[in-house]
């Protein structure tokens, strides 16, 4: 970072760490990013990246989520990373926003070992909302055919025990073919991370990991709730952190990715899955599911939601200390506003 606190421009070719794999030095990208948005997933990273991309001094990768550091094999030739940034034309900030980086334990270290002079912007949201949104995301894609109670019912009250139980249920669902991890196997070394809905909402571990690896002065944390309530003020804080001039136009509003407010919809109205075979499998699966009564629906919601919130809330003291934010105020969501997916 420059002495005046601003990010170094890419026209100065940021220095990269020399990386060696075995005895062979890997090729380094000539146009590396100087900003990474590692997620979190289903926390509004698409909206954050969209607002950033509108700034004349910012350039986003194509696609938004290269997930380059999610695969060890990619690191054999870092020069291939350049293909995601071919549209760069001298902007001060060049960035990507791969949401798996926050939750994959190895991603932060890989990034730090291969890229230098890097800024990190993390976006978080109410952990219960993120948990449910992530589940619904894979449910709508028919990658997870488990019912709500199968995933979240009867979890232990201890976070560590709950995470172990979540892992056991994932393995069981794979064996019964209720989880399809195929689409994630080629993209991630850990193809199961998207299915760890609860573990991925335990933010304190990845937040501490990024603060430790990159340094507190190089990490900026944004809340989805703040981005929704006052996007201009929130983005001005991001621009200041990045060392670029403030930039905003009210016309930006309304064009952002729908990730900013992911609807918790009835899963019986989900979009058709890709592929005829999977469509037939889904039709059979959905036909075998009995809709719960309204009374049963409310009972499940009233029993499971508070337990999940209590469990995820155990991290708040430590997370507030780590971030310096009043998270309880921001995340004091009304449970009655959340819709339970009726796919039991």
CSV table of C-alpha atoms in Angstrom, one decimal:
chain,number,residue,atom,x,y,z
A,1,UNK,CA,0.0,0.0,0.0
A,2,UNK,CA,1.3,3.5,-0.8
A,3,UNK,CA,2.4,5.8,2.0
A,4,UNK,CA,-0.6,8.0,1.6
A,5,UNK,CA,-2.9,5.0,2.4
A,6,UNK,CA,-4.1,4.5,-1.1
A,7,UNK,CA,-4.0,1.3,-3.0
A,8,UNK,CA,-1.1,1.0,-5.5
A,9,UNK,CA,-2.4,1.3,-9.0
A,10,UNK,CA,-2.0,-1.7,-11.3
A,11,UNK,CA,0.0,0.4,-13.7
A,12,UNK,CA,2.9,0.0,-11.3
A,13,UNK,CA,2.6,-3.8,-11.7
A,14,UNK,CA,2.1,-5.0,-8.1
A,15,UNK,CA,4.9,-7.2,-6.8
A,16,UNK,CA,4.0,-10.9,-6.6
A,17,UNK,CA,5.4,-13.5,-4.3
A,18,UNK,CA,7.7,-15.9,-6.0
A,19,UNK,CA,5.9,-19.2,-5.8
A,20,UNK,CA,7.6,-22.6,-6.2
A,21,UNK,CA,5.8,-25.9,-6.6
A,22,UNK,CA,8.4,-28.6,-6.1
A,23,UNK,CA,11.5,-27.6,-8.0
A,24,UNK,CA,9.7,-25.8,-10.8
A,25,UNK,CA,8.8,-22.1,-10.4
A,26,UNK,CA,5.3,-21.4,-11.6
A,27,UNK,CA,4.5,-18.6,-14.0
A,28,UNK,CA,3.1,-15.5,-12.5
A,29,UNK,CA,0.2,-13.4,-13.9
A,30,UNK,CA,1.3,-10.1,-15.3
A,31,UNK,CA,-2.0,-8.3,-14.4
A,32,UNK,CA,-2.9,-9.5,-11.0
A,33,UNK,CA,-5.9,-8.2,-9.0
A,34,UNK,CA,-5.3,-5.9,-6.0
A,35,UNK,CA,-8.8,-6.6,-4.5
A,36,UNK,CA,-10.5,-9.8,-3.6
A,37,UNK,CA,-14.1,-10.1,-2.4
A,38,UNK,CA,-14.1,-13.7,-0.9
A,39,UNK,CA,-17.8,-13.7,0.0
A,40,UNK,CA,-19.6,-14.7,1.9
A,41,UNK,CA,-21.9,-16.7,-0.3
A,42,UNK,CA,-25.5,-15.6,-0.3
A,43,UNK,CA,-24.5,-12.4,1.6
A,44,UNK,CA,-24.9,-9.9,-1.2
A,45,UNK,CA,-21.5,-10.2,-2.9
A,46,UNK,CA,-23.0,-9.9,-6.3
A,47,UNK,CA,-24.6,-6.5,-5.4
A,48,UNK,CA,-21.3,-5.3,-3.8
A,49,UNK,CA,-19.4,-6.3,-6.9
A,50,UNK,CA,-21.9,-4.7,-9.1
A,51,UNK,CA,-21.7,-1.3,-7.3
A,52,UNK,CA,-17.9,-1.5,-7.4
A,53,UNK,CA,-17.8,-2.3,-11.1
A,54,UNK,CA,-19.7,0.9,-11.9
A,55,UNK,CA,-16.9,3.0,-10.5
A,56,UNK,CA,-14.7,4.3,-13.4
A,57,UNK,CA,-11.5,3.3,-11.4
A,58,UNK,CA,-12.6,-0.3,-10.8
A,59,UNK,CA,-12.6,-3.3,-13.1
A,60,UNK,CA,-14.2,-6.6,-12.3
A,61,UNK,CA,-13.1,-10.0,-13.6
A,62,UNK,CA,-15.0,-12.0,-16.2
A,63,UNK,CA,-16.7,-14.0,-14.8
A,64,UNK,CA,-17.3,-12.4,-11.4
A,65,UNK,CA,-16.3,-15.7,-9.7
A,66,UNK,CA,-13.3,-17.3,-11.3
A,67,UNK,CA,-12.8,-19.5,-8.2
A,68,UNK,CA,-9.2,-19.8,-9.4
A,69,UNK,CA,-7.7,-20.4,-5.9
A,70,UNK,CA,-10.3,-23.1,-5.1
A,71,UNK,CA,-8.3,-25.6,-7.1
A,72,UNK,CA,-4.8,-26.6,-6.3
A,73,UNK,CA,-4.2,-27.7,-9.9
A,74,UNK,CA,-4.8,-24.1,-11.1
A,75,UNK,CA,-1.7,-22.9,-9.2
A,76,UNK,CA,0.6,-24.8,-11.6
A,77,UNK,CA,0.3,-21.9,-14.0
A,78,UNK,CA,-0.7,-18.7,-12.5
A,79,UNK,CA,-0.3,-16.9,-15.8
A,80,UNK,CA,-3.6,-18.5,-16.8
A,81,UNK,CA,-5.3,-16.3,-14.1
A,82,UNK,CA,-4.8,-13.4,-16.5
A,83,UNK,CA,-7.6,-14.6,-18.8
A,84,UNK,CA,-10.2,-13.4,-16.3
A,85,UNK,CA,-8.9,-9.8,-16.5
A,86,UNK,CA,-8.4,-9.2,-20.2
A,87,UNK,CA,-10.9,-6.3,-20.1
A,88,UNK,CA,-8.6,-4.3,-17.7
A,89,UNK,CA,-7.6,-1.0,-19.3
A,90,UNK,CA,-5.5,0.7,-16.5
A,91,UNK,CA,-8.2,1.1,-13.8
A,92,UNK,CA,-6.8,1.6,-10.2
A,93,UNK,CA,-8.7,-1.4,-8.8
A,94,UNK,CA,-8.9,-4.8,-10.5
A,95,UNK,CA,-10.9,-7.4,-8.6
A,96,UNK,CA,-12.8,-10.6,-8.5
A,97,UNK,CA,-15.5,-12.0,-6.1
A,98,UNK,CA,-15.4,-15.7,-5.7
A,99,UNK,CA,-17.6,-16.5,-2.8
A,100,UNK,CA,-16.0,-19.9,-2.0
A,101,UNK,CA,-12.8,-18.2,-0.8
A,102,UNK,CA,-14.3,-17.2,2.5
A,103,UNK,CA,-15.3,-20.7,3.6
A,104,UNK,CA,-12.6,-22.8,2.0
A,105,UNK,CA,-9.9,-23.1,4.7
A,106,UNK,CA,-7.0,-23.2,2.2
A,107,UNK,CA,-8.1,-20.4,-0.2
A,108,UNK,CA,-6.9,-17.5,1.9
A,109,UNK,CA,-3.4,-19.0,2.3
A,110,UNK,CA,-3.2,-19.7,-1.4
A,111,UNK,CA,-4.2,-16.2,-2.3
A,112,UNK,CA,-1.7,-14.7,0.2
A,113,UNK,CA,1.1,-16.9,-1.1
A,114,UNK,CA,0.7,-15.9,-4.7
A,115,UNK,CA,-0.7,-12.3,-4.7
A,116,UNK,CA,0.8,-9.3,-3.0
A,117,UNK,CA,-0.4,-5.8,-2.2
A,118,UNK,CA,-3.9,-7.1,-1.9
A,119,UNK,CA,-7.0,-5.6,-0.3
A,120,UNK,CA,-9.9,-7.8,1.0
A,121,UNK,CA,-13.5,-6.8,1.3
A,122,UNK,CA,-15.8,-9.2,3.1
A,123,UNK,CA,-19.6,-9.0,3.1
A,124,UNK,CA,-21.7,-10.7,5.8
A,125,UNK,CA,-25.3,-10.9,6.7
A,126,UNK,CA,-27.6,-12.3,9.4
A,127,UNK,CA,-26.2,-15.8,9.8
A,128,UNK,CA,-29.7,-17.4,10.0
A,129,UNK,CA,-30.8,-15.6,6.8
A,130,UNK,CA,-27.6,-16.8,5.1
A,131,UNK,CA,-28.1,-20.4,6.3
A,132,UNK,CA,-31.7,-20.6,4.9
A,133,UNK,CA,-30.8,-18.7,1.7
A,134,UNK,CA,-27.9,-21.1,1.0
A,135,UNK,CA,-30.1,-24.1,1.6
A,136,UNK,CA,-32.8,-22.8,-0.7
A,137,UNK,CA,-30.3,-21.9,-3.4
A,138,UNK,CA,-29.1,-25.5,-3.7
A,139,UNK,CA,-32.7,-26.8,-3.2
A,140,UNK,CA,-33.9,-24.8,-6.1
A,141,UNK,CA,-31.1,-26.2,-8.3
A,142,UNK,CA,-32.1,-29.7,-7.2
A,143,UNK,CA,-28.6,-30.3,-5.9
A,144,UNK,CA,-30.0,-31.0,-2.4
A,145,UNK,CA,-33.2,-32.9,-2.2
A,146,UNK,CA,-33.4,-33.2,1.6
A,147,UNK,CA,-36.3,-31.7,3.5
A,148,UNK,CA,-35.9,-28.9,5.9
A,149,UNK,CA,-36.2,-31.1,9.0
A,150,UNK,CA,-33.6,-33.5,7.5
A,151,UNK,CA,-31.1,-30.8,7.3
A,152,UNK,CA,-31.8,-28.6,10.4
A,153,UNK,CA,-34.1,-30.6,12.7
A,154,UNK,CA,-32.7,-31.9,16.0
A,155,UNK,CA,-29.2,-30.5,15.8
A,156,UNK,CA,-27.1,-30.5,19.0
A,157,UNK,CA,-26.9,-27.2,20.9
A,158,UNK,CA,-23.1,-27.1,20.9
A,159,UNK,CA,-21.7,-25.5,17.7
A,160,UNK,CA,-18.9,-28.1,17.4
A,161,UNK,CA,-21.3,-31.0,17.8
A,162,UNK,CA,-23.8,-29.4,15.4
A,163,UNK,CA,-21.1,-29.1,12.7
A,164,UNK,CA,-20.1,-32.7,13.2
A,165,UNK,CA,-23.7,-33.7,12.9
A,166,UNK,CA,-24.1,-31.6,9.8
A,167,UNK,CA,-21.2,-33.3,8.2
A,168,UNK,CA,-22.6,-36.7,9.1
A,169,UNK,CA,-25.9,-35.8,7.5
A,170,UNK,CA,-24.2,-34.6,4.3
A,171,UNK,CA,-22.3,-37.9,4.0
A,172,UNK,CA,-25.6,-39.8,4.5
A,173,UNK,CA,-27.4,-37.7,1.9
A,174,UNK,CA,-24.6,-38.5,-0.6
A,175,UNK,CA,-25.0,-42.2,0.0
A,176,UNK,CA,-28.8,-42.0,-0.5
A,177,UNK,CA,-28.3,-39.7,-3.6
A,178,UNK,CA,-30.2,-36.8,-2.0
A,179,UNK,CA,-27.1,-34.6,-2.6
A,180,UNK,CA,-25.6,-34.1,-6.0
A,181,UNK,CA,-22.1,-32.6,-5.8
A,182,UNK,CA,-21.2,-33.2,-9.4
A,183,UNK,CA,-21.4,-29.6,-10.6
A,184,UNK,CA,-19.0,-28.6,-7.8
A,185,UNK,CA,-16.4,-31.3,-8.2
A,186,UNK,CA,-14.6,-29.7,-11.1
A,187,UNK,CA,-14.6,-26.2,-9.6
A,188,UNK,CA,-13.6,-26.8,-6.0
A,189,UNK,CA,-11.1,-29.1,-4.3
A,190,UNK,CA,-13.7,-29.3,-1.5
A,191,UNK,CA,-16.9,-30.0,-3.5
A,192,UNK,CA,-19.0,-30.3,-0.3
A,193,UNK,CA,-18.4,-26.8,1.1
A,194,UNK,CA,-21.7,-25.4,-0.4
A,195,UNK,CA,-23.7,-27.9,1.5
A,196,UNK,CA,-22.3,-26.9,4.9
A,197,UNK,CA,-25.1,-24.4,5.5
A,198,UNK,CA,-24.6,-24.1,9.2
A,199,UNK,CA,-20.8,-24.2,9.3
A,200,UNK,CA,-20.5,-21.6,6.6
A,201,UNK,CA,-22.7,-19.2,8.7
A,202,UNK,CA,-20.2,-19.5,11.6
A,203,UNK,CA,-18.3,-16.4,10.4
A,204,UNK,CA,-15.8,-16.0,13.3
A,205,UNK,CA,-13.4,-18.6,12.0
A,206,UNK,CA,-13.0,-17.3,8.4
A,207,UNK,CA,-13.1,-13.7,9.5
A,208,UNK,CA,-10.2,-14.3,12.0
A,209,UNK,CA,-8.4,-16.3,9.3
A,210,UNK,CA,-8.5,-13.3,6.8
A,211,UNK,CA,-7.6,-10.8,9.5
A,212,UNK,CA,-4.6,-12.8,10.6
A,213,UNK,CA,-3.3,-13.7,7.1
A,214,UNK,CA,-3.8,-10.3,5.4
A,215,UNK,CA,-3.7,-7.9,8.4
A,216,UNK,CA,-6.5,-5.9,9.9
A,217,UNK,CA,-5.5,-2.8,7.9
A,218,UNK,CA,-6.0,-4.7,4.7
A,219,UNK,CA,-9.5,-6.1,5.4
A,220,UNK,CA,-12.8,-4.2,5.3
A,221,UNK,CA,-16.0,-5.8,6.4
A,222,UNK,CA,-19.4,-4.8,5.1
A,223,UNK,CA,-22.9,-5.9,6.2
A,224,UNK,CA,-25.6,-6.7,3.7
A,225,UNK,CA,-28.1,-5.0,6.0
A,226,UNK,CA,-26.2,-1.7,5.7
A,227,UNK,CA,-25.9,-2.1,2.0
A,228,UNK,CA,-29.6,-2.5,1.8
A,229,UNK,CA,-30.4,0.3,4.1
A,230,UNK,CA,-28.0,2.9,2.8
A,231,UNK,CA,-26.0,1.6,-0.3
A,232,UNK,CA,-24.5,5.0,-1.0
A,233,UNK,CA,-23.0,5.5,2.5
A,234,UNK,CA,-21.9,1.9,2.6
A,235,UNK,CA,-20.1,2.1,-0.8
A,236,UNK,CA,-18.4,5.4,0.2
A,237,UNK,CA,-16.8,3.5,3.0
A,238,UNK,CA,-15.6,0.8,0.6
A,239,UNK,CA,-14.3,3.4,-1.8
A,240,UNK,CA,-12.4,5.2,1.0
A,241,UNK,CA,-10.9,1.9,2.1
A,242,UNK,CA,-9.7,1.3,-1.5
A,243,UNK,CA,-8.3,4.8,-1.9
A,244,UNK,CA,-10.5,5.8,-4.8
A,245,UNK,CA,-12.7,8.9,-5.2
A,246,UNK,CA,-16.3,8.6,-4.0
A,247,UNK,CA,-18.7,7.7,-6.8
A,248,UNK,CA,-22.4,7.3,-6.8
A,249,UNK,CA,-25.5,7.8,-8.9
A,250,UNK,CA,-29.0,7.0,-7.8
A,251,UNK,CA,-29.6,5.3,-11.1
A,252,UNK,CA,-27.5,2.5,-9.8
A,253,UNK,CA,-30.3,1.4,-7.6
A,254,UNK,CA,-32.7,-1.3,-8.9
A,255,UNK,CA,-30.2,-2.8,-11.3
A,256,UNK,CA,-28.3,-4.9,-8.8
A,257,UNK,CA,-28.2,-8.7,-8.7
A,258,UNK,CA,-31.2,-10.2,-6.9
A,259,UNK,CA,-28.8,-11.7,-4.4
A,260,UNK,CA,-29.2,-8.6,-2.3
A,261,UNK,CA,-32.6,-9.7,-1.3
A,262,UNK,CA,-32.9,-13.5,-1.9
A,263,UNK,CA,-36.5,-14.5,-1.6
A,264,UNK,CA,-37.3,-17.5,0.7
A,265,UNK,CA,-39.8,-19.0,-1.7
A,266,UNK,CA,-42.0,-22.1,-1.6
A,267,UNK,CA,-39.8,-24.7,-3.1
A,268,UNK,CA,-42.7,-26.4,-4.9
A,269,UNK,CA,-42.6,-23.4,-7.3
A,270,UNK,CA,-38.9,-23.8,-8.1
A,271,UNK,CA,-37.6,-23.5,-11.6
A,272,UNK,CA,-37.1,-26.7,-13.6
A,273,UNK,CA,-33.7,-28.3,-13.3
A,274,UNK,CA,-31.4,-28.6,-16.3
A,275,UNK,CA,-31.3,-32.0,-18.1
A,276,UNK,CA,-34.2,-34.3,-18.8
A,277,UNK,CA,-33.0,-37.1,-16.6
A,278,UNK,CA,-32.7,-34.8,-13.6
A,279,UNK,CA,-36.1,-33.4,-14.4
A,280,UNK,CA,-37.7,-36.8,-14.3
A,281,UNK,CA,-35.9,-37.6,-11.0
A,282,UNK,CA,-37.1,-34.4,-9.5
A,283,UNK,CA,-40.7,-35.0,-10.6
A,284,UNK,CA,-40.7,-38.4,-8.9
A,285,UNK,CA,-39.1,-36.9,-5.8
A,286,UNK,CA,-41.5,-34.0,-5.6
A,287,UNK,CA,-44.5,-36.4,-6.1
A,288,UNK,CA,-43.4,-38.4,-3.1
A,289,UNK,CA,-43.3,-35.4,-0.8
A,290,UNK,CA,-46.4,-34.7,1.2
A,291,UNK,CA,-47.0,-31.1,2.0
A,292,UNK,CA,-47.3,-30.4,5.7
A,293,UNK,CA,-50.4,-28.9,7.1
A,294,UNK,CA,-50.5,-25.3,8.0
A,295,UNK,CA,-50.4,-26.3,11.7
A,296,UNK,CA,-47.4,-28.5,11.1
A,297,UNK,CA,-45.7,-25.9,9.0
A,298,UNK,CA,-45.9,-23.3,11.8
A,299,UNK,CA,-44.8,-25.9,14.4
A,300,UNK,CA,-41.6,-26.7,12.5
A,301,UNK,CA,-40.9,-23.0,11.9
A,302,UNK,CA,-41.5,-22.1,15.6
A,303,UNK,CA,-39.3,-25.0,16.8
A,304,UNK,CA,-36.3,-25.0,14.4
A,305,UNK,CA,-35.8,-21.3,13.7
A,306,UNK,CA,-35.2,-20.2,17.3
A,307,UNK,CA,-32.8,-23.1,17.8
A,308,UNK,CA,-30.8,-22.2,14.7
A,309,UNK,CA,-30.7,-18.5,15.8
A,310,UNK,CA,-29.5,-19.5,19.3
A,311,UNK,CA,-26.8,-21.8,17.9
A,312,UNK,CA,-25.5,-19.3,15.4
A,313,UNK,CA,-25.7,-16.4,17.9
A,314,UNK,CA,-23.1,-18.0,20.1
A,315,UNK,CA,-20.4,-16.5,17.9
A,316,UNK,CA,-21.6,-12.9,18.3
A,317,UNK,CA,-19.5,-11.8,21.2
A,318,UNK,CA,-16.3,-12.9,19.6
A,319,UNK,CA,-17.4,-11.7,16.2
A,320,UNK,CA,-18.2,-8.2,17.5
A,321,UNK,CA,-14.8,-8.0,19.1
A,322,UNK,CA,-13.1,-9.1,15.9
A,323,UNK,CA,-15.0,-6.7,13.6
A,324,UNK,CA,-15.7,-3.8,15.9
A,325,UNK,CA,-19.3,-3.8,14.7
A,326,UNK,CA,-22.7,-3.9,16.6
A,327,UNK,CA,-23.9,-7.0,15.0
A,328,UNK,CA,-26.8,-7.7,17.4
A,329,UNK,CA,-28.4,-4.5,16.3
A,330,UNK,CA,-27.9,-5.2,12.6
A,331,UNK,CA,-29.0,-8.8,12.8
A,332,UNK,CA,-32.0,-8.5,15.1
A,333,UNK,CA,-34.3,-10.1,12.5
A,334,UNK,CA,-38.0,-10.9,13.0
A,335,UNK,CA,-38.4,-14.7,12.6
A,336,UNK,CA,-42.0,-14.3,11.5
A,337,UNK,CA,-40.7,-12.5,8.4
A,338,UNK,CA,-38.9,-15.6,7.2
A,339,UNK,CA,-40.8,-18.2,5.2
A,340,UNK,CA,-40.1,-21.8,5.9
A,341,UNK,CA,-39.7,-23.9,2.8
A,342,UNK,CA,-42.6,-26.3,2.8
A,343,UNK,CA,-40.7,-29.3,1.5
A,344,UNK,CA,-40.9,-31.7,4.4
